[in-house]
Coordinates of C-alpha atoms in Angstrom, one line a residue:
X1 CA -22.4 10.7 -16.8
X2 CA -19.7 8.3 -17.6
X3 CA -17.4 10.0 -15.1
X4 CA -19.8 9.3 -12.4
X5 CA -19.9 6.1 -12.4
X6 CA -16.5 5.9 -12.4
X7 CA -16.0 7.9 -9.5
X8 CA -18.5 6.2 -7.7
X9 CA -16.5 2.6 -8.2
X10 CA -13.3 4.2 -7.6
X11 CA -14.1 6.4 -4.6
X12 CA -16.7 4.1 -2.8
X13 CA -15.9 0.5 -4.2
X14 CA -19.3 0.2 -5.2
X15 CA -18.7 -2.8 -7.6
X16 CA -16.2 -4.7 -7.8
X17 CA -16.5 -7.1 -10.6
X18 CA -14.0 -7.8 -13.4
X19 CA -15.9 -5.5 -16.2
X20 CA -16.3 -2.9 -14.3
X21 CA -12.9 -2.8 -13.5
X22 CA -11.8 -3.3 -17.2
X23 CA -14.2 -0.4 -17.8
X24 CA -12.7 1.7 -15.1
X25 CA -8.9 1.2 -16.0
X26 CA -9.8 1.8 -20.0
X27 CA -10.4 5.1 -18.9
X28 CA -7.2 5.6 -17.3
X29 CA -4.0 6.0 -18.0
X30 CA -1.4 3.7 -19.0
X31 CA 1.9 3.7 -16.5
X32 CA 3.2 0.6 -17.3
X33 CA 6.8 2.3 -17.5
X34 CA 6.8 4.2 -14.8
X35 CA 5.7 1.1 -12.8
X36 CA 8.8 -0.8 -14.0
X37 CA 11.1 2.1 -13.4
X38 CA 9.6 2.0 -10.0
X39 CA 10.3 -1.6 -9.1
X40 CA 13.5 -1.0 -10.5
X41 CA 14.4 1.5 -8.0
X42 CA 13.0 0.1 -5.4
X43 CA 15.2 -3.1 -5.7
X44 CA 18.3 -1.2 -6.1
X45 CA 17.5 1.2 -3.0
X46 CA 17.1 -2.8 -1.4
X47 CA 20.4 -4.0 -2.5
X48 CA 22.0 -1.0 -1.9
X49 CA 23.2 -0.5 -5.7
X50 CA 22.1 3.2 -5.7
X51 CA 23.2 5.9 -3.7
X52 CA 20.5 7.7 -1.5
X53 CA 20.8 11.2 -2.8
X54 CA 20.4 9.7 -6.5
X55 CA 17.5 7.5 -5.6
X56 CA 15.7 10.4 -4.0
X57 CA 16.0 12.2 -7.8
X58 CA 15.0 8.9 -9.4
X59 CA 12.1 8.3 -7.2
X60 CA 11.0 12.5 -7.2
X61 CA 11.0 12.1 -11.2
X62 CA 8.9 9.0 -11.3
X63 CA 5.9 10.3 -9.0
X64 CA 6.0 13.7 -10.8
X65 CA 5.6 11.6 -13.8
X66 CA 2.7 9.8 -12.1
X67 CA 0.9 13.3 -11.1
X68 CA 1.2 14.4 -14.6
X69 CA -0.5 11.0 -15.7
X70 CA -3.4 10.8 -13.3
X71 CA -4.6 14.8 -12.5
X72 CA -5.0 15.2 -16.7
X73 CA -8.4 12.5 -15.6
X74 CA -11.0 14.4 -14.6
X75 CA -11.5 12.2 -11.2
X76 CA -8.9 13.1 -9.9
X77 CA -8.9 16.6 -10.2
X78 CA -9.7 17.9 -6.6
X79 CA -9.4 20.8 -4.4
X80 CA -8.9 20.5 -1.0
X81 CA -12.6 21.3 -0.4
X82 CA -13.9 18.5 -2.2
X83 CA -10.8 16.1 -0.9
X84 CA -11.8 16.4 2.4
X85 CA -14.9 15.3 2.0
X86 CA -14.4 12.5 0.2
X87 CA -12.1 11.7 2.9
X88 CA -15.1 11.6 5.2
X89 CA -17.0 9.5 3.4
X90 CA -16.9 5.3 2.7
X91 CA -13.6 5.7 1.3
X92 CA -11.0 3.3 3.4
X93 CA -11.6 0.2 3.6
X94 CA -9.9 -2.0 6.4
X95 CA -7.3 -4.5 5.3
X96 CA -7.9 -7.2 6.5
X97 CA -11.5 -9.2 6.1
X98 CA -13.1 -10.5 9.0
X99 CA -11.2 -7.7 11.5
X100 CA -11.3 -4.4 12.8
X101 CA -9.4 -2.0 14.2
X102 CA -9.2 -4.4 17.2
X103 CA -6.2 -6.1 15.5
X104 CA -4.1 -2.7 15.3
X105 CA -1.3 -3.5 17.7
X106 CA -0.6 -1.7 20.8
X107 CA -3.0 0.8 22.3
X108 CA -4.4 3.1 20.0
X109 CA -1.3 2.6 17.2
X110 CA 1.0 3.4 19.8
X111 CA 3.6 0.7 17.6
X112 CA 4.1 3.6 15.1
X113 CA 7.3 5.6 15.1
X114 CA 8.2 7.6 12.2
X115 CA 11.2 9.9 13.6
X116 CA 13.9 8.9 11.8
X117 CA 12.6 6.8 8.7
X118 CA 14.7 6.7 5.1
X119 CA 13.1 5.4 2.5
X120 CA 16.2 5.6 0.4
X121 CA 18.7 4.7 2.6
X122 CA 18.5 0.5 3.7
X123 CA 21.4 1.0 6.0
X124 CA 18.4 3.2 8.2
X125 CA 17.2 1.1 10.8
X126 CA 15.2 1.6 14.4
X127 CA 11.6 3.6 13.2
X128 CA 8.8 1.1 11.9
X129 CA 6.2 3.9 10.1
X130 CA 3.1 1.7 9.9
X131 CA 0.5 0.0 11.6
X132 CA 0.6 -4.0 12.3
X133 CA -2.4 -5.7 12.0
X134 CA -2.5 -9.1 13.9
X135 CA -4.2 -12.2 12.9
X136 CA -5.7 -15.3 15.1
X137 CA -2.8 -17.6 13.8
X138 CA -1.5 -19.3 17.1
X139 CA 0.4 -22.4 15.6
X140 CA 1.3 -19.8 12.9
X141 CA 0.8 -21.8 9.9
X142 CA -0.7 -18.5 8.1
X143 CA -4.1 -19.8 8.3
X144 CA -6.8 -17.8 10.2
X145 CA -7.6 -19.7 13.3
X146 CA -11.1 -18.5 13.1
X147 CA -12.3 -19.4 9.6
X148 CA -9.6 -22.2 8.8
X149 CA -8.7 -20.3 5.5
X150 CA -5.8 -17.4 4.3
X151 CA -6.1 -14.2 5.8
X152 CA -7.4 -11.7 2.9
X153 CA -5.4 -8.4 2.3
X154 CA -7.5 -5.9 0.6
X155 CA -6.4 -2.7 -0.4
X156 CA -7.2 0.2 1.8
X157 CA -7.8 2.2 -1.1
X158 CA -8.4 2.7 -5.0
X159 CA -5.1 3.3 -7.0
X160 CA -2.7 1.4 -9.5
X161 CA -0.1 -1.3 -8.2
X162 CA 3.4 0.0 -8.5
X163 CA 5.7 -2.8 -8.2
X164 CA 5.4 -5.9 -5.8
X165 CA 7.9 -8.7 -5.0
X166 CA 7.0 -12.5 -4.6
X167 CA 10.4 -14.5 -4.1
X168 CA 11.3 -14.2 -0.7
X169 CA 13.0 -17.4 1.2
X170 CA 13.5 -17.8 4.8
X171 CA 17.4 -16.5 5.1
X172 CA 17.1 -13.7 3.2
X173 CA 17.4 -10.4 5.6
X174 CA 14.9 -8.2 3.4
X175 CA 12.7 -6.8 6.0
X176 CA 9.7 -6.8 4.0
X177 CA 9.2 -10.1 2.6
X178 CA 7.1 -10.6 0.1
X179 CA 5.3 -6.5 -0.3
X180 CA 3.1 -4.5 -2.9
X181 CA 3.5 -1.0 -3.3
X182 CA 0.0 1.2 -4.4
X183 CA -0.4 4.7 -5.8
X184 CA -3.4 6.6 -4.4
X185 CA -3.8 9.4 -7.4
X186 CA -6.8 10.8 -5.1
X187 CA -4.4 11.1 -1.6
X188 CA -1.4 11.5 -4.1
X189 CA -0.2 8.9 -1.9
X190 CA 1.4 5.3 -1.4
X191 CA 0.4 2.3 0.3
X192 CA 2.8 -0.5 1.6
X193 CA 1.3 -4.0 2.2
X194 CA 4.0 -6.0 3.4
X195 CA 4.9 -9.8 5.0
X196 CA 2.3 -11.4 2.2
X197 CA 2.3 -14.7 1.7
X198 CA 0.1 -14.8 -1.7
X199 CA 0.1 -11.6 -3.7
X200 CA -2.7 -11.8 -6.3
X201 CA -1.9 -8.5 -7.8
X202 CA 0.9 -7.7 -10.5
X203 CA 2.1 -3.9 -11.4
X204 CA 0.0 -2.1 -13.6
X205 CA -3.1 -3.3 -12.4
X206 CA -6.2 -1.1 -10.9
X207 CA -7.3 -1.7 -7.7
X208 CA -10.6 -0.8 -5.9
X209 CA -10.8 -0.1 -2.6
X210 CA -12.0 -3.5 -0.7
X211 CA -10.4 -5.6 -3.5
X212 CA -8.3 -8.2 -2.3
X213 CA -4.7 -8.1 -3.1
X214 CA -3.1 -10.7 -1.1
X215 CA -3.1 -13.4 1.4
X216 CA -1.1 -12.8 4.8
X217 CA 2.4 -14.5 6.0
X218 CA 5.2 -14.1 7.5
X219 CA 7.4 -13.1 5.2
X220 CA 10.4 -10.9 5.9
X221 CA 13.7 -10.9 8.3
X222 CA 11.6 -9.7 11.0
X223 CA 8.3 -11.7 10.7
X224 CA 9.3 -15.1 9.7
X225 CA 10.9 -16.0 13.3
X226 CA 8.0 -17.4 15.9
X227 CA 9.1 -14.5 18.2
X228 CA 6.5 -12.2 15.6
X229 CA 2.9 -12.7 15.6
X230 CA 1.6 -12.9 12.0
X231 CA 0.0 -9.6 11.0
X232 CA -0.4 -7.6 8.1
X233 CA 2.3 -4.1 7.9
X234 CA 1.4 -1.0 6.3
X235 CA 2.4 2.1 6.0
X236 CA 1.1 5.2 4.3
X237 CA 3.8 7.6 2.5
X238 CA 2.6 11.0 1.6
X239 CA 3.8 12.4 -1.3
X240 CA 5.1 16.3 -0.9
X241 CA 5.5 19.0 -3.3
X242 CA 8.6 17.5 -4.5
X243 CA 7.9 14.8 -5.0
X244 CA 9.6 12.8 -2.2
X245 CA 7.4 10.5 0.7
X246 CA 6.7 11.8 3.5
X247 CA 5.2 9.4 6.1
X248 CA 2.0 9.7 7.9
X249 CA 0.1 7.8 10.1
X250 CA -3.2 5.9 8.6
X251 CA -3.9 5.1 12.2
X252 CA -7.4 7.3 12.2
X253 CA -8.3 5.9 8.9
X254 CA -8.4 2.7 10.2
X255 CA -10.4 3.6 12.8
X256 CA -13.0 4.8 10.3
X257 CA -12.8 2.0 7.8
X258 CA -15.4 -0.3 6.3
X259 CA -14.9 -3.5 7.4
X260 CA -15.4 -6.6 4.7

């Protein structure tokens, strides 16, 4: 019985207090190192201080090493039978509270375009693998125009923060700005939230699906200048056999999601 409820707050974000989520993550495992070995990475692939071919090892070890960690918990050992169905139920929540998929820019997620994409190689430029999701922020001051308050980011699903960063400054030309990257044991998957202002999260936390993890801005090369709406960017990277992202569009998802 134990299990259940913990599949029932992981999967379906049922409760969302801090004891249950103590609870939860006390009967998970630990991957504080593998977190730090992938922020490392991560900032190297950014500064261009590894080569691609060696960060695609690096980065295949550390989400083997992930696997290995999360499918010896019993929630997360699932055949594709019982995966899909979970997929059908409450399981995404949408991003950002107070919106729907009304926000998704373009028509029907038309602004995706994966052909091309590197995650490991910075140098890559012209395919944007994610969805934007705009906000009412006209005199773009990263305040919601229709409540007066921060935009809340909330995480699209359950998993465990990997790495986030939180020192961008205008001038810099890293495209993300301020970003959190998410591991999805169940999807075997990761989530990028990026262009945050306040990021309430740090790596090795659990989050539940719903749970906000940031505030949005405009941080980043791209959507600091006034030429870019504010919105939320994510992208969904698939993890394949081994062990490197693939990306996939979490344009139905959204369609699907609870909204806060």
């Amino acid at each position: 019985m134990r299990w259940v409820g913990i599949l029932s707050a992981l999967w379906i974000g049922l409760s969302n207090t801090a004891s249950s989520q103590t609870r939860i993550w006390a009967d998970l495992p630990r991957v504080d190192s593998m977190c730090y070995q992938f922020q490392q990475l991560y900032t190297q692939i950014r500064e261009e201080s590894v080569l691609p071919d060696s960060a695609r090892k690096l980065f295949s070890g550390i989400m083997f090493g992930l696997r290995g960690k999360f499918r010896t918990a019993e929630p997360f050992r699932l055949d594709s039978v019982r995966r899909d169905s979970l997929l059908r139920t409450a399981y995404f929540s949408f991003p950002l509270r107070n919106y729907s998929a009304d926000a998704i820019g373009g028509s029907h997620g038309e602004g995706y375009r994966a052909r091309g994409f590197d995650l490991f190689d910075y140098n890559v430029r012209g395919s944007h693998p994610a969805q934007d999701i705009f906000i009412t922020d006209r005199n773009q001051d990263c305040i919601d125009d229709n409540t007066d308050r921060p935009a809340d980011v909330l995480a699209m699903t359950s998993g465990v923060v990997l790495a986030i960063e939180t020192a961008w400054t205008p001038g810099q030309e890293y495209r993300g700005g301020n970003w959190i990257w998410i591991y999805d044991p169940v999807l075997d998957g990761l989530w990028y939230y990026a262009h945050n202002n306040a990021v309430l999260v740090r790596p090795g936390d659990w989050v539940q699906s719903g749970q906000k993890i940031s505030e949005v801005g405009r941080t980043g090369f791209n959507a600091y200048p006034a030429r870019s709406p504010t919105h939320l960017h994510l992208m969904y990277l698939q993890l394949q056999a081994d062990g490197l992202p693939q990306p996939q569009n979490p344009y139905e998802w959204l369609l699907t999601a609870r909204n806060q």
